[in-house]
XYZ file of C-alpha atoms in Angstrom:
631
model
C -3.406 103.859 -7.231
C -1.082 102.157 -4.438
C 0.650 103.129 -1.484
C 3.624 101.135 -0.759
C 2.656 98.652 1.737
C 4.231 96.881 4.406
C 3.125 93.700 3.485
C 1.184 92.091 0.111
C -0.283 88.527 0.947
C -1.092 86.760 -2.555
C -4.044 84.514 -2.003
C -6.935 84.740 0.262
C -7.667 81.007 1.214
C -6.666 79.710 4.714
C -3.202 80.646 4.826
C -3.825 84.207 2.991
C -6.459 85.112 5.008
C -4.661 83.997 8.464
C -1.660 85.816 7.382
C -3.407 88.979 6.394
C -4.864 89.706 9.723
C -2.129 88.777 12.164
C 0.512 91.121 9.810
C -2.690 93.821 10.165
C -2.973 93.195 13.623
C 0.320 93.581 14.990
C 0.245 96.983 12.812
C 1.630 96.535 9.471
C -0.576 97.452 6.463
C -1.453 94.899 4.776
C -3.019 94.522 0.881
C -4.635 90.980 0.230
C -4.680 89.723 -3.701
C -7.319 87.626 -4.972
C -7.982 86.370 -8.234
C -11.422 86.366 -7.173
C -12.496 88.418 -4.107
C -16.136 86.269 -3.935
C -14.001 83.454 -3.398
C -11.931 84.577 -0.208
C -11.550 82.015 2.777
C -13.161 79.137 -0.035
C -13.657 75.532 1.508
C -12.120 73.881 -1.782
C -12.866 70.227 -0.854
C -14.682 69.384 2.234
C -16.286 71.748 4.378
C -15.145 70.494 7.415
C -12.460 72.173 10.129
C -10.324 70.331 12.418
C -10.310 66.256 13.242
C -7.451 64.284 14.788
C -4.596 66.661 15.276
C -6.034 69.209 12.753
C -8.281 70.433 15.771
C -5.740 70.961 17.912
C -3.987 73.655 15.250
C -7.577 75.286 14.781
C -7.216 75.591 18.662
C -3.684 76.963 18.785
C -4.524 79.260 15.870
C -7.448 80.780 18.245
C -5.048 81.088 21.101
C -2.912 83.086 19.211
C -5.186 85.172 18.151
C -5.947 84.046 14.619
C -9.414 83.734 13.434
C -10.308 80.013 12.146
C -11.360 79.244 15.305
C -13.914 82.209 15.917
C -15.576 81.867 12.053
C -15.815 77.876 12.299
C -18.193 78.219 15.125
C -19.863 81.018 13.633
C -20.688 78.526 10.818
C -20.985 75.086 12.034
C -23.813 72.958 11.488
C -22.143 70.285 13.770
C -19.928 69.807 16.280
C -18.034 66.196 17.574
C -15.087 65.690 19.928
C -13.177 62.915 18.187
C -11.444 60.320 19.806
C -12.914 60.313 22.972
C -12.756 56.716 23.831
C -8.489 57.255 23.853
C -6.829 59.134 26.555
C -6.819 63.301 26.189
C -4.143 63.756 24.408
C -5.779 62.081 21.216
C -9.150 64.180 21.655
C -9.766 66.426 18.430
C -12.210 68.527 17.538
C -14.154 68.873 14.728
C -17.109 70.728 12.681
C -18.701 70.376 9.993
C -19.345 74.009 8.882
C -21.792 75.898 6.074
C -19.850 76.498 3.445
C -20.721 79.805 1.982
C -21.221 81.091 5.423
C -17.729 80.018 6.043
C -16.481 82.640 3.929
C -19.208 85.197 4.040
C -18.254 85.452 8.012
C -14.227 85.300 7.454
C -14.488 87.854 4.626
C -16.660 89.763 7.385
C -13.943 89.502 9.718
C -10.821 90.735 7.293
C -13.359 93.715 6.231
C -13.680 94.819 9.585
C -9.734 94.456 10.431
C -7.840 97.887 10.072
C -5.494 98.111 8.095
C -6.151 95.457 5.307
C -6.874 96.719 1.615
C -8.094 94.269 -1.225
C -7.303 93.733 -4.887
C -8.562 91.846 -7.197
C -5.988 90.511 -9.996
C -3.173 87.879 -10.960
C -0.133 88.046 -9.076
C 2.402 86.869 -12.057
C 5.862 88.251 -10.818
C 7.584 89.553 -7.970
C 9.444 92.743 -7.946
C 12.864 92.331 -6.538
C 15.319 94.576 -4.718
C 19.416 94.160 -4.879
C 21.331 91.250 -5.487
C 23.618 88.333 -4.234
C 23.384 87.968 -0.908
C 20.974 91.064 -0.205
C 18.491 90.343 -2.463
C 14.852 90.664 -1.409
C 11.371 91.087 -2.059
C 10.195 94.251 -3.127
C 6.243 93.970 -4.029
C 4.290 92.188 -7.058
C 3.688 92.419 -10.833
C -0.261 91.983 -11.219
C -1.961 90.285 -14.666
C -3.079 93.957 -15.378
C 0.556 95.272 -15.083
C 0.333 96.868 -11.927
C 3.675 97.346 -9.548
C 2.804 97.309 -6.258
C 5.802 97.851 -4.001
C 5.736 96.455 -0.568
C 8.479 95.763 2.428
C 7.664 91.770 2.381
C 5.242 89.557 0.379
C 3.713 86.230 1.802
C 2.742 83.883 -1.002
C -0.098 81.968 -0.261
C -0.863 80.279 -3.841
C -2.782 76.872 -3.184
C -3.191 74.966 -5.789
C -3.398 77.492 -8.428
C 0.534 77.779 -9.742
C 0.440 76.268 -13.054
C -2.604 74.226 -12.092
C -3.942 71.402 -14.348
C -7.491 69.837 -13.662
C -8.030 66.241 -14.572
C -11.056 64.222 -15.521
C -10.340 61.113 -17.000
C -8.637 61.794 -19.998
C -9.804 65.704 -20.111
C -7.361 68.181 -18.775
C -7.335 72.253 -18.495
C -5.710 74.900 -16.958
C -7.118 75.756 -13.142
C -6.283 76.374 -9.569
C -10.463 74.926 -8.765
C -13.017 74.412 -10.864
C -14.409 77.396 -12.598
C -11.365 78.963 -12.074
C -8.210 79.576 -13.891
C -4.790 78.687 -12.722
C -1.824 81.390 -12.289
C 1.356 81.180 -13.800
C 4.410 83.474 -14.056
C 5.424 83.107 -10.299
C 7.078 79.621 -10.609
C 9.231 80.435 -13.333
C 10.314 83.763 -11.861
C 11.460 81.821 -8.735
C 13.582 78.691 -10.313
C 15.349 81.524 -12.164
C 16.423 82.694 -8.905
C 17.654 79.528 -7.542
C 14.217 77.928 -5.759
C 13.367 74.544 -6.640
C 9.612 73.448 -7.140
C 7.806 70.213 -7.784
C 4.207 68.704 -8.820
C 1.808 67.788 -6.231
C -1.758 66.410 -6.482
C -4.732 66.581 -4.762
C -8.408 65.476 -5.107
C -12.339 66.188 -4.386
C -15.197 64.186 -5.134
C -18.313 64.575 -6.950
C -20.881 66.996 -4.880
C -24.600 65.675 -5.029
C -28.180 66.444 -4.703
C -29.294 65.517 -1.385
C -32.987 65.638 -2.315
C -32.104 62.526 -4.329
C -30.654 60.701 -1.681
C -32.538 57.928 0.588
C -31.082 58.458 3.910
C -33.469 55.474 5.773
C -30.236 53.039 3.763
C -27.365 54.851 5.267
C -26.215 55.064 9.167
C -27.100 58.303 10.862
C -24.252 60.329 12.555
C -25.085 62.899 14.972
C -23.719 65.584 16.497
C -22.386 65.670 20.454
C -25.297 65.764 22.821
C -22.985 69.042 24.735
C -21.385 70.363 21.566
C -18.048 72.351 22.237
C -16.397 74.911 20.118
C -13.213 75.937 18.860
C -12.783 79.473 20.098
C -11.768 80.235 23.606
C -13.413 83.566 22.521
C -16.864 84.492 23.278
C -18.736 82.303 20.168
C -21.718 80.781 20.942
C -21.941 76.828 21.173
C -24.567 75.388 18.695
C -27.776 75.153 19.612
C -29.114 72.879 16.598
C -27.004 70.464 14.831
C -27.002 68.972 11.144
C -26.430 65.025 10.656
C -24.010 63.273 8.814
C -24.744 60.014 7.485
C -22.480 56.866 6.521
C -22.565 54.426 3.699
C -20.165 52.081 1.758
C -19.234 50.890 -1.153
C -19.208 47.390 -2.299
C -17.792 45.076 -4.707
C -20.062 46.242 -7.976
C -19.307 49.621 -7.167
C -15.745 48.789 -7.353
C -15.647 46.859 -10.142
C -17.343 49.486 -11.866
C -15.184 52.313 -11.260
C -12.528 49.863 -12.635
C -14.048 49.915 -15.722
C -12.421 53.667 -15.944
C -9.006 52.489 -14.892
C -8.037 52.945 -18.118
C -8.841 56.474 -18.917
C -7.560 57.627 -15.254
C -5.236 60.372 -15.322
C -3.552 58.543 -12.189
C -2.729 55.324 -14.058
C -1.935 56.328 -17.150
C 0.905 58.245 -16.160
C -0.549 61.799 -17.332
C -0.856 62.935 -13.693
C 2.879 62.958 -12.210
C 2.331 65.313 -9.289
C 2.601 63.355 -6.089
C -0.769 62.699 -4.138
C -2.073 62.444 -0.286
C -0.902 59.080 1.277
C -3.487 59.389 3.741
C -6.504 60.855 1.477
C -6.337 59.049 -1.029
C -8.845 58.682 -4.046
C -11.121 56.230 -4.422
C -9.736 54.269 -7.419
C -6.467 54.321 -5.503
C -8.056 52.618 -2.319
C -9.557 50.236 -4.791
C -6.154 49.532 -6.443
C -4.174 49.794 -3.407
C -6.353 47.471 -0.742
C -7.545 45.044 -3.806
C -8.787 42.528 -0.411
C -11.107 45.081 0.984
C -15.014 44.419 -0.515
C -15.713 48.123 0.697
C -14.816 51.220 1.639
C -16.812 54.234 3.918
C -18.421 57.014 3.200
C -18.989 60.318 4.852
C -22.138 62.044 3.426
C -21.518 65.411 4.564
C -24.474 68.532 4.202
C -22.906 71.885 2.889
C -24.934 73.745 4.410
C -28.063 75.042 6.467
C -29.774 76.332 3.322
C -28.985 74.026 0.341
C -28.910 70.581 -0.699
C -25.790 70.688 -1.971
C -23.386 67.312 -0.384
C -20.453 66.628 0.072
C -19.280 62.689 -0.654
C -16.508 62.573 1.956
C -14.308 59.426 0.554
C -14.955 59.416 -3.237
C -12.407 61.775 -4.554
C -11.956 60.863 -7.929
C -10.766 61.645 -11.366
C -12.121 59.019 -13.473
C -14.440 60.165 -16.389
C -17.610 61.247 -15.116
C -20.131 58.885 -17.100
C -17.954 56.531 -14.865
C -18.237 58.407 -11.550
C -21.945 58.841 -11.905
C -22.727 54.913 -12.736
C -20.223 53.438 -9.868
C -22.743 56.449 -7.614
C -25.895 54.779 -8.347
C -24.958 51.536 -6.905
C -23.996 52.834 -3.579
C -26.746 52.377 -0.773
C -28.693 55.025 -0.485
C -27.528 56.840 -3.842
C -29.273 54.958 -6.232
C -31.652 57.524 -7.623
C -28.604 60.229 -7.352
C -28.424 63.375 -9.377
C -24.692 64.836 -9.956
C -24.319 68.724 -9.301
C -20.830 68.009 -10.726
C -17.801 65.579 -11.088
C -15.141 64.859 -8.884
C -11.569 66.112 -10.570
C -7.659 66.062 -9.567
C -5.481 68.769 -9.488
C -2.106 69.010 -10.041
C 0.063 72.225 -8.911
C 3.483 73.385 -8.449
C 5.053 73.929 -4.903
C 8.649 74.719 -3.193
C 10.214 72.051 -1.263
C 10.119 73.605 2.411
C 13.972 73.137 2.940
C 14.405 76.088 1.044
C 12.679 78.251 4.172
C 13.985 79.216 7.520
C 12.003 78.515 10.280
C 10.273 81.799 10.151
C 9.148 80.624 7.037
C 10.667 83.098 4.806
C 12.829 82.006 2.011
C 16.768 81.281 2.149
C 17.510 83.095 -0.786
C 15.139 85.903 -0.978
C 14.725 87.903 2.017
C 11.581 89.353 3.430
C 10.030 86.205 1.149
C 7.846 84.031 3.046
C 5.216 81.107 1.845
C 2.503 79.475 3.436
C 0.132 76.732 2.801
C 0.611 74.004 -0.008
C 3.185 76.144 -1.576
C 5.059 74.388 1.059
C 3.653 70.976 0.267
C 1.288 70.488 3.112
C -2.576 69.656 2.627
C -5.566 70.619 4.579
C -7.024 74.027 5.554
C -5.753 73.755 9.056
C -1.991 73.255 8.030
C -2.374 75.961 5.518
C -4.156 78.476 8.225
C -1.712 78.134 10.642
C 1.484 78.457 8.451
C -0.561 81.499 7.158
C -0.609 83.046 10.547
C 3.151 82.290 11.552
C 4.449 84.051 8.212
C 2.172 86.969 8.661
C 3.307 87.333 12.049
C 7.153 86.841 10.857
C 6.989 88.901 7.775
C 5.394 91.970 10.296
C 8.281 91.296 12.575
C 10.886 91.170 9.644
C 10.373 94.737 8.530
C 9.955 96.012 11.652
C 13.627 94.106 12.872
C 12.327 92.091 15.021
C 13.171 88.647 16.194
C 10.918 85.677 14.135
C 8.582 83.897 16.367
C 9.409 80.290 16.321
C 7.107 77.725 17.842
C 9.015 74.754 19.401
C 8.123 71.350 18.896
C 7.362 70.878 22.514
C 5.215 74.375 22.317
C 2.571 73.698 19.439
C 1.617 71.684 17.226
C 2.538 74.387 15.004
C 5.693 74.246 16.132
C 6.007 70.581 14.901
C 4.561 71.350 11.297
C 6.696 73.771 10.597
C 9.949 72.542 12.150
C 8.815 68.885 9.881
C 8.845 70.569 6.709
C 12.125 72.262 6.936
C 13.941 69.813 8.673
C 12.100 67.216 6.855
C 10.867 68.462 3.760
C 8.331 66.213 1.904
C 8.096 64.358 -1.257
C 4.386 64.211 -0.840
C 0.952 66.394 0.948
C 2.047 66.812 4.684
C -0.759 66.605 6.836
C -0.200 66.309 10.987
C -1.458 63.638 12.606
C -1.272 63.039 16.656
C 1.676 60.361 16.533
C 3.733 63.132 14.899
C 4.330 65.319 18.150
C 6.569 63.509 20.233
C 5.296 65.620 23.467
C 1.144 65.497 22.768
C 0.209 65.121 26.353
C 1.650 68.548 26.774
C 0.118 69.723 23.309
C -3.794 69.007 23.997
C -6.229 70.765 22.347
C -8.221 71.906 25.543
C -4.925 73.832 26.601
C -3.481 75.743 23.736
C -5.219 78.960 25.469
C -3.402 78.343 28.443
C 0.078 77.469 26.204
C 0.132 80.114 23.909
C -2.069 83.094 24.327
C 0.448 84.654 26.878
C 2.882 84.185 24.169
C 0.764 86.043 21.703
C -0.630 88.785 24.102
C 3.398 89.357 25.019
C 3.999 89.859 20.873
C 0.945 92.497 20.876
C -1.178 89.751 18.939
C -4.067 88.491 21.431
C -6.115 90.968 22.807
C -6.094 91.819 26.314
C -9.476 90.472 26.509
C -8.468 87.319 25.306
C -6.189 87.367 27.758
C -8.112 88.157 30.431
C -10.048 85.005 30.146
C -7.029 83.032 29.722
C -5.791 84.550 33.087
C -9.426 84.097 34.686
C -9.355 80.252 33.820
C -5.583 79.680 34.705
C -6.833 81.037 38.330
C -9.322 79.102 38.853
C -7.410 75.640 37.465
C -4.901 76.711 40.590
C -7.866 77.669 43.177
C -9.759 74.016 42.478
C -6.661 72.049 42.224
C -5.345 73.245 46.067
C -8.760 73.272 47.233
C -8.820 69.509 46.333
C -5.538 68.836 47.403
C -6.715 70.669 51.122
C -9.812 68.804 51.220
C -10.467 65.674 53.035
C -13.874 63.568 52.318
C -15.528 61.231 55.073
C -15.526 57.689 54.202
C -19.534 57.520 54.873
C -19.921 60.545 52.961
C -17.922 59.173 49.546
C -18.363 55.426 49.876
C -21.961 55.108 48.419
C -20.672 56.826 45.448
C -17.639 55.251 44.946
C -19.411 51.678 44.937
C -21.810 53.449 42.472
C -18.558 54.257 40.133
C -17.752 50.148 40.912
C -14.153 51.333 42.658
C -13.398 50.587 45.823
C -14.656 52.275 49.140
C -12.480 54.190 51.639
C -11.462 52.727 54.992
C -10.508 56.819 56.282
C -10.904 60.223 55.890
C -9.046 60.558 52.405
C -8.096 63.879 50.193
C -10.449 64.630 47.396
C -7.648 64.608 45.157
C -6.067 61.241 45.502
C -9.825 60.405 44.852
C -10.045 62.357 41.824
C -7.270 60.393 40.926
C -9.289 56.535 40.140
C -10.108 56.334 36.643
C -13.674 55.512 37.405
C -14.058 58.918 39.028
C -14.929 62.198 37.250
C -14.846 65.906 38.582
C -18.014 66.294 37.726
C -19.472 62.790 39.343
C -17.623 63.710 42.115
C -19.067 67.493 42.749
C -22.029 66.171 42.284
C -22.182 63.438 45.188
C -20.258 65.871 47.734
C -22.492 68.764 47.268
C -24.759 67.693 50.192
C -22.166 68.281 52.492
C -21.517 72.079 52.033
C -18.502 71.641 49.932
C -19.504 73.485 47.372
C -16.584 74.059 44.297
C -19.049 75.529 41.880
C -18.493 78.392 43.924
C -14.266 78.055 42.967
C -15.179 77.333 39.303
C -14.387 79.649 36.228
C -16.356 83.328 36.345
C -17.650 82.114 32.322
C -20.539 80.028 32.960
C -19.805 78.549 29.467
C -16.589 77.327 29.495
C -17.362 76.009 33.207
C -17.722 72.466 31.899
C -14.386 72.864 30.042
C -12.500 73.827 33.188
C -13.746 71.068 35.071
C -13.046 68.365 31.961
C -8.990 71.032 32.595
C -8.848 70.194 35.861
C -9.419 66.428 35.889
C -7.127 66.042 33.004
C -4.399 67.779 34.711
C -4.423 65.575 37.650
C -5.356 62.308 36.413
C -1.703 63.062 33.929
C 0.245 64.395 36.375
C 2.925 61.754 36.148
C 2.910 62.143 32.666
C 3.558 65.248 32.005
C 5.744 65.780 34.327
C 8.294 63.212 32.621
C 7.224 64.824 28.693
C 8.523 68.281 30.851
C 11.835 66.713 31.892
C 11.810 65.309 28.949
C 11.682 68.734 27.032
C 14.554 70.190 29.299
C 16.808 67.897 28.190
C 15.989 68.498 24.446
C 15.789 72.504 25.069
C 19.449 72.213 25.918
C 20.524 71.684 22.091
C 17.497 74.174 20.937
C 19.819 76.610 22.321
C 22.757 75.932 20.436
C 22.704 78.205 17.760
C 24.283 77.465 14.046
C 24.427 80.488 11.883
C 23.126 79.939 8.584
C 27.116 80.916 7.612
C 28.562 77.713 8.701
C 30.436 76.121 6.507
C 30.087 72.196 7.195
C 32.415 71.449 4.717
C 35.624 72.107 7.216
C 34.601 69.081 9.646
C 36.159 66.039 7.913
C 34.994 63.793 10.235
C 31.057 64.422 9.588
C 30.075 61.943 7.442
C 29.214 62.849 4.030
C 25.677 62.618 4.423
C 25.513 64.329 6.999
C 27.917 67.194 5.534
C 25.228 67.241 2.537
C 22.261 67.456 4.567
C 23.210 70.191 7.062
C 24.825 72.170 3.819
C 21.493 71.878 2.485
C 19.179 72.458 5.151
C 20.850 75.343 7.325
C 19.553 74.427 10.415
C 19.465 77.209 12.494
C 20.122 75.387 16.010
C 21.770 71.698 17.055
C 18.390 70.292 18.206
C 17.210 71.414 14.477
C 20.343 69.794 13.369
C 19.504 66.637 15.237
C 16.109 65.821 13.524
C 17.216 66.045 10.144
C 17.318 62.429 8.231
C 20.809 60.821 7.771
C 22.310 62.837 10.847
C 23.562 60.449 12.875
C 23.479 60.559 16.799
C 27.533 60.711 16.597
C 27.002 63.742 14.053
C 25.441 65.629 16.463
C 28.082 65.116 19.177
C 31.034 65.559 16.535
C 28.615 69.004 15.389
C 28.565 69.951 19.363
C 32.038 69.471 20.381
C 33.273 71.373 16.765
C 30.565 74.428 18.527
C 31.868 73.992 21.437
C 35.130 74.647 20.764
């Protein structure tokens, strides 16, 4: 029935799917296993891409070449830059997308790629090839019995290994609702030397919106100029979906408490690990006892259903509980319940077991992706899905892993985190955890990385094209404003108008462009009337026009700034390029401390600036570690 395959990718959510078409798109064939094929590229909990710092992955992901970008605007019912009243670097985008055309259009996309095959079945082993030190994947072991041999497998699994759904005190097997949980995997792998843990996650109740009384909540629109993800081609929205906001309050609360009692969470039956930053609701209740209330996101699934999504009440108390604790909510009061909120609890692989390619220290041509890896969040999982698709093509074909650098991507920080890291709990990225995010904005990830992924054979040369055609005309607007004098009766008027200063002489537009009451835009605007026209210098795309002036204003209003992040990087580069083979026995340098002997045994970084970032290395590690490699 099978051909042996150059790479099997179990799982078709985020990180499945991603990884799927970047393997099939460099050239490797590719077969994707499902345990349900109606259920590839599912939006498990909210359907929602990007926000703060996951927006900027969904962007990077696009610039490579992946496809999250291009099937979130495809589907989105709304679109809202977040953040915009901080500086650039902390401007995310986000969307609130249809759900079920979510995965109608990326199930579209993968059946249109060449090269990729679906099954449908369990994955429940792995077949493996040699031993010791060669050991290595050699295909999969379906539910049905089949053996399908491959050259490298990406597992993708969610939160479907050994899955356990709670609802107050009811439990039962189950990667989601509705459907069963997969087993045989985790087993197979601590009997070859991996370790796994528990991890939890929640989703709250979904809801009839024709029960709802909007006129109590607050309305929350989308941008008056929406943007999109995809540097591609996609069409910006044209109509836009609201949101709406309401709260809780203190008999909702004490309600829900009511339920403590039969919580899953409390009474010690759940003892996966849950998200620190989403947490459920009777942990915010428990956790921030002085707060009277707590917001709420009420979130449409979709153009053409009622269906909503209560962004903020994840829960897993019973669900007499849930729906009585609903009805006092503003706004909610007549609700009907399309069905409970639940918690899930799953098995995953601490991420120290990886390389940075993300394929597995013990098992070659192994790689995960995705909350295998103990992350949460479609974004994290999609763009850990494209990385080991791209690595495990590479692999086979013997050639070097691509490894984003921290000061490269925001994938590049993810991944480096969880292996030099690891995590006791759901990773999810935030802004504050790339220490170079002026450099790492979302409006420039084409510019950052789709020359990197065009030189791999990934991005399309049309893709790059348009990267190219933008980069030009960033350079052509930037020297015409540095070239450029304005008149001081010409500018002034405007300038008061902006409430900065006037000019006193003839002055260069871009030390102008430089006040932070002035915007490209503005500016073009008031200087038009003088024949000084830069619409004619501006990008070929009338669509993305608007985007390359926002480029260029942001690139010289920063200057300064990223200019020191760059020198910045230099310096760190320097012990990037110190490599450690994974060989290295630590064990010989006495005068490592012993943590540090332990960690670095552990970990295997692969270079010195890897080795630098890993907890309980100390600063005089390092230099111990560099003169030992030096020598």
């Amino acid at each position: 029935m099978f051909q042996t395959y150059d790479v099997i990718v179990v799982g078709a959510g985020h990180a499945g799917c991603e990884a799927a078409a970047a393997a099939a798109n460099l050239g490797s064939s590719v077969l994707l296993i499902t345990m349900n094929l109606q259920t590839i590229a599912q939006m498990s909990c909210n359907p929602a891409m990007g926000g703060i710092a996951k927006g900027q992955i969904v962007r990077e992901i696009d610039a490579m070449g992946g496809y999250s970008g291009i099937v979130s605007d495809k589907s989105a019912i709304q679109f809202r830059m977040l953040n915009r009243s901080k500086g650039p670097a902390m401007w995310s985008p986000r969307t609130q997308n249809d759900r079920m055309l979510f995965a109608q259009e990326w199930r579209t996309m993968l059946e249109e790629t060449t090269n990729v095959d679906f099954f449908q079945d369990m994955v429940k082993g792995l077949l493996i090839v040699g031993s010791g030190k060669n050991r290595r994947v050699g295909g999969v072991i379906t539910g049905m019995g089949q053996q399908i041999q491959s050259r490298a497998v990406v597992l993708t699994n969610g939160t479907f290994l050994n899955g356990i759904i709670h609802i107050g005190k009811k439990q039962f097997g189950g990667g989601r609702v509705a459907e069963k949980s997969s087993s045989g995997i985790t087993e197979q792998l601590m009997t070859l030397g991996l370790e796994s843990g528990r991890m939890k996650t929640g989703t709250p109740p979904r809801i009839d919106g024709r029960s709802l009384d909007y006129s109590k909540m607050e309305e929350q629109t989308g941008d008056i100029n929406p943007g999109k993800f995809s540097f591609s081609a996609t069409a910006s929205l044209q109509n836009q979906k609201s949101c709406w906001i309401t709260y809780t309050n203190k008999e909702v609360h004490e309600l829900l408490k009511e339920g403590f009692d039969d919580s899953p969470m409390f009474s010690g039956r759940i003892t996966g690990v849950g998200p620190r930053y989403c947490p459920s609701i009777e942990d915010k209740i428990n956790r921030f006892a002085d707060r009277e209330r707590h917001q709420l996101f009420v979130e449409p699934e979709g153009w053409s259903t009622v269906e909503v999504y209560l962004n903020g009440f994840s829960t897993s108390l019973p669900e007499d509980i849930q729906f009585k604790a609903l009805t006092k909510i503003p706004g909610l009061e007549t609700v009907k319940m399309f069905r409970p909120g639940y918690a899930i609890e799953y098995d995953y692989f601490p991420p120290h077991q990886l390389k940075l390619s993300l394929e597995t220290q013990k098992i070659g041509n192994l790689f995960f992706a995705g909350q295998i890896n103990g992350t949460t969040g479609y974004e994290e999982a999609a763009c850990q899905g494209l990385m080991a698709g791209i690595n495990a093509h590479n692999k086979i074909n013997a050639i070097e892993p691509l490894i984003l650098k921290r000061s490269e991507a925001y994938i590049g920080v993810l991944i480096d985190d969880l292996i030099t890291k690891g995590t006791e709990e759901p990773y999810r990225m935030f802004t504050s955890r790339a220490e170079f995010r002026i450099l790492l904005r979302q409006d420039n990830a084409d510019l950052r990385l789709t020359p990197l992924s065009y030189q791999i054979g990934l991005a399309s040369s049309k893709r790059m094209f348009r990267v190219k055609q933008k980069q030009d005309a960033l350079i052509k607007i930037i020297n015409y404003l540095n070239k450029n004098k304005i008149n001081p009766a010409v500018i002034d008027p405007y300038l008061v108008s902006r409430e900065t200063s006037p000019i006193a002489e003839s002055t260069f537009l871009y030390n102008i462009l430089l006040r932070p009451q002035v915007t490209l835009k503005s500016l073009i605007t008031a200087i038009n009337d003088i024949d000084v026209d830069i619409n004619e210098l501006t990008y070929d795309i009338p669509e993305l026009k608007d985007e390359l002036l926002e480029e260029v204003e942001i690139t010289i209003k920063y200057e300064g700034y990223t200019t020191r992040e760059k020198q910045l990087v230099d310096k760190i580069n320097r012990l990037e390029e110190v490599p450690i083979v994974s060989t290295f026995d630590y064990g010989i340098i006495k005068s490592l401390s012993s943590e540090a002997r332990q960690k670095l045994s552990k970990i295997k970084p692969a270079t010195l600036g890897q080795a630098s970032r890993i907890s309980g290395v100390s600063p005089s590690d390092v230099s111990i570690l560099m003169v030992h490699l030096g020598r």
